[in-house]
Coordinates of C-alpha atoms in Angstrom, one line a residue:
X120 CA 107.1 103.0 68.4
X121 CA 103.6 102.3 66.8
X122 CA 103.8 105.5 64.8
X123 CA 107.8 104.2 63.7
X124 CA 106.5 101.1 62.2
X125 CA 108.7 99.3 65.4
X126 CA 108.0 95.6 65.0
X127 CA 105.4 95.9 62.1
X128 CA 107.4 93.3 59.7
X129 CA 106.8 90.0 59.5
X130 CA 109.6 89.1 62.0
X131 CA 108.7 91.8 64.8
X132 CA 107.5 91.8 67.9
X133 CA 107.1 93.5 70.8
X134 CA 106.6 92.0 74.6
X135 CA 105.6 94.1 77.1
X136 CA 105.1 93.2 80.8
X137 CA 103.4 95.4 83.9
X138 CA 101.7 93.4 86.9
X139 CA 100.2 96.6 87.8
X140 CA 96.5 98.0 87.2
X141 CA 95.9 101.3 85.9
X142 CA 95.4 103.8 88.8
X143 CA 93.1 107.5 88.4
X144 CA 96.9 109.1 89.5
X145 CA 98.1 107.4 86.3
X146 CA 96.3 109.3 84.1
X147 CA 97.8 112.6 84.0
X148 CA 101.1 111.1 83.4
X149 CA 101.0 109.6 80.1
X150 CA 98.9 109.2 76.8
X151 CA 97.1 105.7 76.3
X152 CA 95.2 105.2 79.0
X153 CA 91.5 107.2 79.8
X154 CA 88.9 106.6 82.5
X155 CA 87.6 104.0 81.2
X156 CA 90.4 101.9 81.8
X157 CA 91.1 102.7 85.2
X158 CA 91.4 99.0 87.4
X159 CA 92.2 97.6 84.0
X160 CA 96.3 95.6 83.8
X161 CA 99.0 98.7 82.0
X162 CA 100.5 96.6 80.0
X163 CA 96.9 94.7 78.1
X164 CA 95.7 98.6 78.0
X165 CA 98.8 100.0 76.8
X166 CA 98.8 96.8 73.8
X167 CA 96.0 98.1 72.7
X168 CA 96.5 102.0 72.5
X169 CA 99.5 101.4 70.4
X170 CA 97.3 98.9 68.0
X171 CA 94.9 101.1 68.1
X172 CA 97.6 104.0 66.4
X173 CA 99.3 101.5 64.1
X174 CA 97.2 97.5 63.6
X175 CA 100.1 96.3 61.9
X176 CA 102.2 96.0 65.3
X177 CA 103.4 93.0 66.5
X178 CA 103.1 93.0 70.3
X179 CA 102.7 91.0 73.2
X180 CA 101.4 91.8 76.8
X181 CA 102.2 90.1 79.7
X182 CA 100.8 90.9 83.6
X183 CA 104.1 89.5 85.4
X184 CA 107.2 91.1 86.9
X185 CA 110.6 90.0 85.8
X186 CA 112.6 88.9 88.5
X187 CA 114.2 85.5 89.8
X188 CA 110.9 83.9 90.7
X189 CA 109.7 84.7 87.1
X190 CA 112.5 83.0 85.0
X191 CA 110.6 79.8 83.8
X192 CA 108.7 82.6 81.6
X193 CA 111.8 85.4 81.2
X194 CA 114.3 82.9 80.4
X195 CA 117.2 81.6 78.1
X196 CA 114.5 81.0 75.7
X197 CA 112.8 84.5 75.8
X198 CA 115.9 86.5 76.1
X199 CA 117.3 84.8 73.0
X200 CA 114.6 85.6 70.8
X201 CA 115.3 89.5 72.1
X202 CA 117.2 92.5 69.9
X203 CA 117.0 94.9 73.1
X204 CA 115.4 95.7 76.0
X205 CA 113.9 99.1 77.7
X206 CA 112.8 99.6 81.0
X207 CA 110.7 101.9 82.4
X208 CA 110.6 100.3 86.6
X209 CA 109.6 101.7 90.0
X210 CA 112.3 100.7 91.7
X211 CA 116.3 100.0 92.1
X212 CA 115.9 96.5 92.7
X213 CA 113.9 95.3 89.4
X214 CA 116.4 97.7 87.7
X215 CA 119.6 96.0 88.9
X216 CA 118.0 92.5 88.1
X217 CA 117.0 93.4 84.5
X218 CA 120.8 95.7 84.1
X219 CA 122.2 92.2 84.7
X220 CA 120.3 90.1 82.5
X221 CA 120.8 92.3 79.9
X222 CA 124.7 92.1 80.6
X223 CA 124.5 88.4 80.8
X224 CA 122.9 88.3 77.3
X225 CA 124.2 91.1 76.0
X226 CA 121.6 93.0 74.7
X227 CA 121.6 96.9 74.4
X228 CA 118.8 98.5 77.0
X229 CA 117.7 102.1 77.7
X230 CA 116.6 102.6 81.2
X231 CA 114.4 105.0 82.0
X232 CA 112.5 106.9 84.8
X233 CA 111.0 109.6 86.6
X234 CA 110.6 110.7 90.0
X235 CA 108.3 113.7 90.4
X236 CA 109.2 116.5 87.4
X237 CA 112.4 114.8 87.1
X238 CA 113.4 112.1 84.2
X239 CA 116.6 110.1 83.6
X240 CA 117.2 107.9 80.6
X241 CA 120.6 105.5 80.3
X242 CA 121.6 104.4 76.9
X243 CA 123.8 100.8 77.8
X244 CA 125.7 98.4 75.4
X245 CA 127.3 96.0 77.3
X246 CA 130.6 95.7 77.4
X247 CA 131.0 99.0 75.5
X248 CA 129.1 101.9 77.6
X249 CA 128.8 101.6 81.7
X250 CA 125.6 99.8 83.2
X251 CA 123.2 100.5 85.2
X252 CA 124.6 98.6 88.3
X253 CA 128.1 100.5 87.7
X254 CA 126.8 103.3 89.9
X255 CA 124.7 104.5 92.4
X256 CA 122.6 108.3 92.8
X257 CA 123.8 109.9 95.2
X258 CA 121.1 109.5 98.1
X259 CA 117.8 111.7 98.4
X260 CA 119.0 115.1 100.9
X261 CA 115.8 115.4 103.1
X262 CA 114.3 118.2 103.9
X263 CA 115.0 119.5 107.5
X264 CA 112.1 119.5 110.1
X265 CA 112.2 123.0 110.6
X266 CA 111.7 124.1 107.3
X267 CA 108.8 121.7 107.1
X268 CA 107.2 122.6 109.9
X269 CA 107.3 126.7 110.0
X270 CA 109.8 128.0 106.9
X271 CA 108.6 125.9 103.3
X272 CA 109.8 128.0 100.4
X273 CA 108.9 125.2 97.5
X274 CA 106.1 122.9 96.6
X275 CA 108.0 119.8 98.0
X276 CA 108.3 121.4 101.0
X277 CA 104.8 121.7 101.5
X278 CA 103.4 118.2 100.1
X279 CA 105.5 116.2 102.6
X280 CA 104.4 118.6 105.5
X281 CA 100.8 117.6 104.3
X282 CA 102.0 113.8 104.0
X283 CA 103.5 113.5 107.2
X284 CA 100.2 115.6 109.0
X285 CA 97.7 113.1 107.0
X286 CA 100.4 109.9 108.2
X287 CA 99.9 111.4 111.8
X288 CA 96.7 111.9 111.7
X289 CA 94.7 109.8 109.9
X290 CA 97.0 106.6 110.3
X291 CA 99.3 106.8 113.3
X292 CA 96.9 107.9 115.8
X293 CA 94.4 104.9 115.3
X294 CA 97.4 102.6 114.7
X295 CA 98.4 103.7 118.7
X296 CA 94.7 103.5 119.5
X297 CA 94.5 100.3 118.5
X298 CA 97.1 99.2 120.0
X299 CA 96.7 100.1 123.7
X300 CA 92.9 98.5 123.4
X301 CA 94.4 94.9 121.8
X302 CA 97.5 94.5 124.0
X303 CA 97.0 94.0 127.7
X304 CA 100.2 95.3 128.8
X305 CA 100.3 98.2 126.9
X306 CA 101.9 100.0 129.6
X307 CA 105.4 97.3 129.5
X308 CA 105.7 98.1 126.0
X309 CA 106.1 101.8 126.4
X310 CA 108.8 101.5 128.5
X311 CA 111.2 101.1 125.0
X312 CA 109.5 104.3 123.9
X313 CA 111.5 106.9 126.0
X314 CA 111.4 109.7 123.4
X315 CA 107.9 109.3 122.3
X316 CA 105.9 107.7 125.4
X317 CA 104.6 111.0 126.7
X318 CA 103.6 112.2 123.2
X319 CA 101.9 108.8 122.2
X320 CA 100.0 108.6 125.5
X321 CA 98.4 111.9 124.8
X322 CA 97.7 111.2 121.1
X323 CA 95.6 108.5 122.6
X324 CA 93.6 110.1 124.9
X325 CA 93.0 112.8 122.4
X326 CA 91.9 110.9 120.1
X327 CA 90.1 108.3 122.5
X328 CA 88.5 110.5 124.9
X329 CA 89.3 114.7 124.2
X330 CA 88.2 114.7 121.0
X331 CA 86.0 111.4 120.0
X332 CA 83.0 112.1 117.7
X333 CA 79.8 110.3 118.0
X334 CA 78.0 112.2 115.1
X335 CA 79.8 112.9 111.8
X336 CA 78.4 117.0 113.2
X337 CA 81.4 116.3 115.5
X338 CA 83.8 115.3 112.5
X339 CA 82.5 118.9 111.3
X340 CA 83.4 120.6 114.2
X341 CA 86.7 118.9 114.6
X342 CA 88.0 119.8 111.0
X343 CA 86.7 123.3 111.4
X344 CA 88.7 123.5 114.2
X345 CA 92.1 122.3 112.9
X346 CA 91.6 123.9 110.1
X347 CA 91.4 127.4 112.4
X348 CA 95.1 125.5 114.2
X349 CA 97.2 124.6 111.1
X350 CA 96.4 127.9 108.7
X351 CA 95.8 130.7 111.3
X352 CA 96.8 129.6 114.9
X353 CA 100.3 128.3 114.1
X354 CA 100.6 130.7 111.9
X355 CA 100.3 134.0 114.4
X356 CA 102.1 132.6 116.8
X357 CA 104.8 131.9 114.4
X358 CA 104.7 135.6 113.7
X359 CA 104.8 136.6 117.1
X360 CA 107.8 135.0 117.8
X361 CA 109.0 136.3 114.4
X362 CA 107.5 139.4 113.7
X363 CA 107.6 140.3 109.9
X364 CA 109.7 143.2 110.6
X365 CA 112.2 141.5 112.6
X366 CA 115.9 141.6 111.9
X367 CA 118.4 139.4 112.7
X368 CA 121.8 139.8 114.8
X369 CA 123.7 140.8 111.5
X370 CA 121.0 143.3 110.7
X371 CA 119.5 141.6 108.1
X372 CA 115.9 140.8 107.5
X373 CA 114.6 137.5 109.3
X374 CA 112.3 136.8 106.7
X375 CA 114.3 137.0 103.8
X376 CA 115.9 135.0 101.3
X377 CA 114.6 130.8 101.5
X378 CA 112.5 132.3 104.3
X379 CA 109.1 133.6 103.7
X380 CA 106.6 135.6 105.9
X381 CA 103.8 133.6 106.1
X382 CA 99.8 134.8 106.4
X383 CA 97.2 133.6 108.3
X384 CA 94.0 132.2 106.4
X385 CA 90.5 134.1 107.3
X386 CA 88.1 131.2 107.1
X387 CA 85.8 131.8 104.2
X388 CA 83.6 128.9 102.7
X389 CA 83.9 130.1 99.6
X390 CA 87.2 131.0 99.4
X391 CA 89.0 129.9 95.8
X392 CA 92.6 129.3 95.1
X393 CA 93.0 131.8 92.0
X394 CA 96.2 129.4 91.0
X395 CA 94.2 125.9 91.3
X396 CA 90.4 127.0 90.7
X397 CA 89.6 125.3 93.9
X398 CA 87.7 125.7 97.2
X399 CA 90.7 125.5 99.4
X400 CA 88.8 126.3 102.4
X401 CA 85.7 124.3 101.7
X402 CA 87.5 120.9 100.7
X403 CA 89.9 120.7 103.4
X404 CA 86.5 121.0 106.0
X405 CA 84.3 117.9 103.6
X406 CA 88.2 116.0 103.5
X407 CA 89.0 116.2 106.9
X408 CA 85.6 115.8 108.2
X409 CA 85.0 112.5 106.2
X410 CA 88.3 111.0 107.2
X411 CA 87.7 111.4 110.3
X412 CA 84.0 109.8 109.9
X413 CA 85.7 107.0 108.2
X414 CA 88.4 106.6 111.1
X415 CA 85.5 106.0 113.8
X416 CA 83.5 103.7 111.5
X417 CA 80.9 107.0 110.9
X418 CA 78.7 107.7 107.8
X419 CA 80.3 110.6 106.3
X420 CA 78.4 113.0 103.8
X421 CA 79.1 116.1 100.9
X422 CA 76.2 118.0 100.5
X423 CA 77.1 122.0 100.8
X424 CA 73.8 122.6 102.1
X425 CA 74.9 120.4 105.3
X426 CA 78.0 121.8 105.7
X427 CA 77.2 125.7 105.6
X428 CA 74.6 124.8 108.1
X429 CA 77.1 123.4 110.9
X430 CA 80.0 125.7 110.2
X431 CA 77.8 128.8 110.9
X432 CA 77.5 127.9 114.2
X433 CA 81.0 126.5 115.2
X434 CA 82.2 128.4 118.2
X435 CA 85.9 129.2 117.4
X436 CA 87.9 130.3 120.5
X437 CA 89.7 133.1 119.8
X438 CA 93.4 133.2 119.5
X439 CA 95.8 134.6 122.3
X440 CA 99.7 134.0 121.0
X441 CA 101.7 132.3 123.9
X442 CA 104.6 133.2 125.5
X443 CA 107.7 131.4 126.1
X444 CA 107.1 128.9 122.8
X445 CA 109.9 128.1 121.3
X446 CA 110.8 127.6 117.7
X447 CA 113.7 126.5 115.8
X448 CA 115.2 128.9 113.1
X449 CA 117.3 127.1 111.3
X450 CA 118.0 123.0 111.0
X451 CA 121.0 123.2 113.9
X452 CA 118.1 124.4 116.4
X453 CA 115.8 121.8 115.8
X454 CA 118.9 118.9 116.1
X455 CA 119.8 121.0 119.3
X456 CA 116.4 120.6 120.6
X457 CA 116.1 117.4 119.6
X458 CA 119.4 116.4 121.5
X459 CA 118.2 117.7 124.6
X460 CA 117.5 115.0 127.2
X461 CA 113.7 114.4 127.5
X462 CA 111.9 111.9 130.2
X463 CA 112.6 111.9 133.9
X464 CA 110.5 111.4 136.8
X465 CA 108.2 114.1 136.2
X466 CA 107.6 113.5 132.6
X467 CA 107.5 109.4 133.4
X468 CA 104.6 110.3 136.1
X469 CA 102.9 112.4 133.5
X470 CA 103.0 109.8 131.0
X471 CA 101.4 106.8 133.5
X472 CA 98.5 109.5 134.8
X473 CA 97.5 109.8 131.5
X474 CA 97.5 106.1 131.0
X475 CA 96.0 105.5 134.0
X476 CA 93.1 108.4 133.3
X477 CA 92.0 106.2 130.1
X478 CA 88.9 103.6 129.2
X479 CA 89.9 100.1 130.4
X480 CA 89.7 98.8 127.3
X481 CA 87.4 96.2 128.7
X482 CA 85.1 99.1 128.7
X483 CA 85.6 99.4 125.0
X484 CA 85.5 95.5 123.6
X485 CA 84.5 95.8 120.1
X486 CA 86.0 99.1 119.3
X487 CA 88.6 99.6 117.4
X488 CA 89.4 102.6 115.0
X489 CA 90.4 102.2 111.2
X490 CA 93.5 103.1 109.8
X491 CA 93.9 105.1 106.9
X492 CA 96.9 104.5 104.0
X493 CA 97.3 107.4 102.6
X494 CA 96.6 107.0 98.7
X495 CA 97.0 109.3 95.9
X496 CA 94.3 108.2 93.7
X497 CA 91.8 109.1 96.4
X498 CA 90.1 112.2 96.3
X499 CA 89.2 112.7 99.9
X500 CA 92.9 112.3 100.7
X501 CA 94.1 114.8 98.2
X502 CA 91.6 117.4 99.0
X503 CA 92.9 117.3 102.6

């Protein structure tokens, strides 16, 4: 608009509103803002890039969202004063409530968004074209637990894997920690957790007792470790219940078409991706290692030096595939599983022995672990 002259005359203007600051995340996404302005409101920033390419625009920045609880300042008298409107929101809800204004006052609007590589832009004239609000996306298909887990054959497939690991890891396991040290009948309330008592009872004594660091060596250790589980572990036994050469009933290849025969990862230290220029390897171990420093309240640290040092002289067990694991093929396995029934007396007895076998947690007062929200514009959490 700047370099069209938009609302240059004497009569033009401009308003622009965003309640939101500028994120690092943001900057690979658009044009006007740089590092320096990182923390700084989008809309004040944004102002200013496009005076910046053209000082004869009119415009106006606000730091408010436009909604019902905003209507003393995005009212009759605003809208009035308005030629059109264009959106560019975050969500349905703010879209619906701007659709209808723009009905109500009727002013043209283009809508606009993106989600991931995709963009959608919606031309509307009230009362001539359709709205907004006339219809609805069809709803996001999600991806089936199977594929996630042990067949990903796109990029998606493999950032929500690592979204849902970090949740579990890094969040969900201290959230349950937590919880069983604060509530003194911990044990009533996971009686309502039938499907996930036995495996939430051994996430916490895992992560209370098996596999509690007192050093941030121990954080080392740990995310050497799972690194050694996730990318070679998991993935042998994978193959050994799937063989690369296998074939299927119908004589086909098992590993064909949307499936794709895996490789296990060698540790190497100085391993680089060829496709990101990165130290796969390396910044998974500093990632994970410092997460899980900053999960026990421990002082993490970067320096190679350190880390080369500890690694060479992890003790990694040796793998031995297992039999009798089982592992869903295709999305109707994994429902079928899923549907099984789980619990009875021998799993409820499980469950309450491993309750039972944990740290009062009057032995514990004071501890508590610290949950981690996953954010994007962190660097720790996107190297992991």
């Amino acid at each position: 608009w700047a370099l069209m002259g938009v609302a240059c005359g004497e009569n033009g203007k401009i308003h622009i509103t965003d309640m939101d600051r500028i994120e690092k995340s943001n900057l690979s996404r658009q044009f006007l803002f740089r590092n320096s302005d990182i923390n700084e409101f989008k809309s004040a920033t944004a102002a200013r890039a496009a005076q910046t390419m053209n000082s004869n625009m009119n415009i106006v920045s606000y730091q408010e969202k436009v909604g019902a609880d905003t209507e003393d300042i995005f009212g009759d008298d605003f809208y009035d004063k308005l030629s059109g409107v264009c959106t560019a929101l975050d969500n349905v809800e703010a879209r619906l409530y701007v659709d209808q204004r723009c009905l109500f006052y009727r002013l043209p609007m283009l809508e606009s968004g993106t989600l991931g590589t995709k963009g959608n832009t919606q031309v509307v004239i009230p009362h001539v074209t359709e709205n907004y609000g006339a219809t609805r996306d069809p709803p996001e298909k999600s991806i089936p637990v199977c594929t996630l887990k042990n067949f990903p054959n796109q990029i998606q497939h493999t950032l929500q894997w690592a979204r849902d690991y970090f949740e579990g890891e890094f969040k969900q396991s201290a959230e349950d920690v937590n919880s069983y040290l604060s509530n003194p009948d911990y044990a009533a309330s996971l009686a309502g957790q039938q499907n996930t008592k036995i495996d939430t009872v051994m996430s916490i004594r895992k992560t209370l007792v098996d596999e509690r660091p007192v050093s941030f060596e121990d954080c080392v250790v740990w995310a050497r470790l799972k690194f050694e589980t996730l990318f070679n572990n998991q993935i042998r036994q994978l193959l050994y219940n799937f063989p690369e050469d296998q074939v299927t009933s119908s004589g086909t290849k098992f590993w064909s078409g949307s499936k794709r025969c895996p490789k296990p990862l060698v540790f190497n230290l100085n391993d680089k991706c060829e496709d990101a220029q990165m130290r796969n390897h390396f910044d998974f171990i500093v990632a994970a290692a410092n997460l899980r420093a900053q999960m026990f309240g421990i002082k993490g640290r970067t320096d190679e030096e350190y880390f080369a040092e500890v690694l060479q002289n992890v003790i990694v067990p040796d793998f031995t595939p297992q039999e009798g694991v089982k592992i869903a093929s295709t999305d109707a396995e994994a429902k079928e599983e899923n549907s099984q029934p789980i619990g009875g007396d021998s799993e409820e007895l499980e469950a309450k022995q491993i309750l039972e076998s944990l740290p009062r947690p009057g032995e514990l007062a004071g501890f508590k672990l610290n949950p981690i929200e996953f954010d994007k514009d962190m660097d720790d959490h996107m190297l992991f």
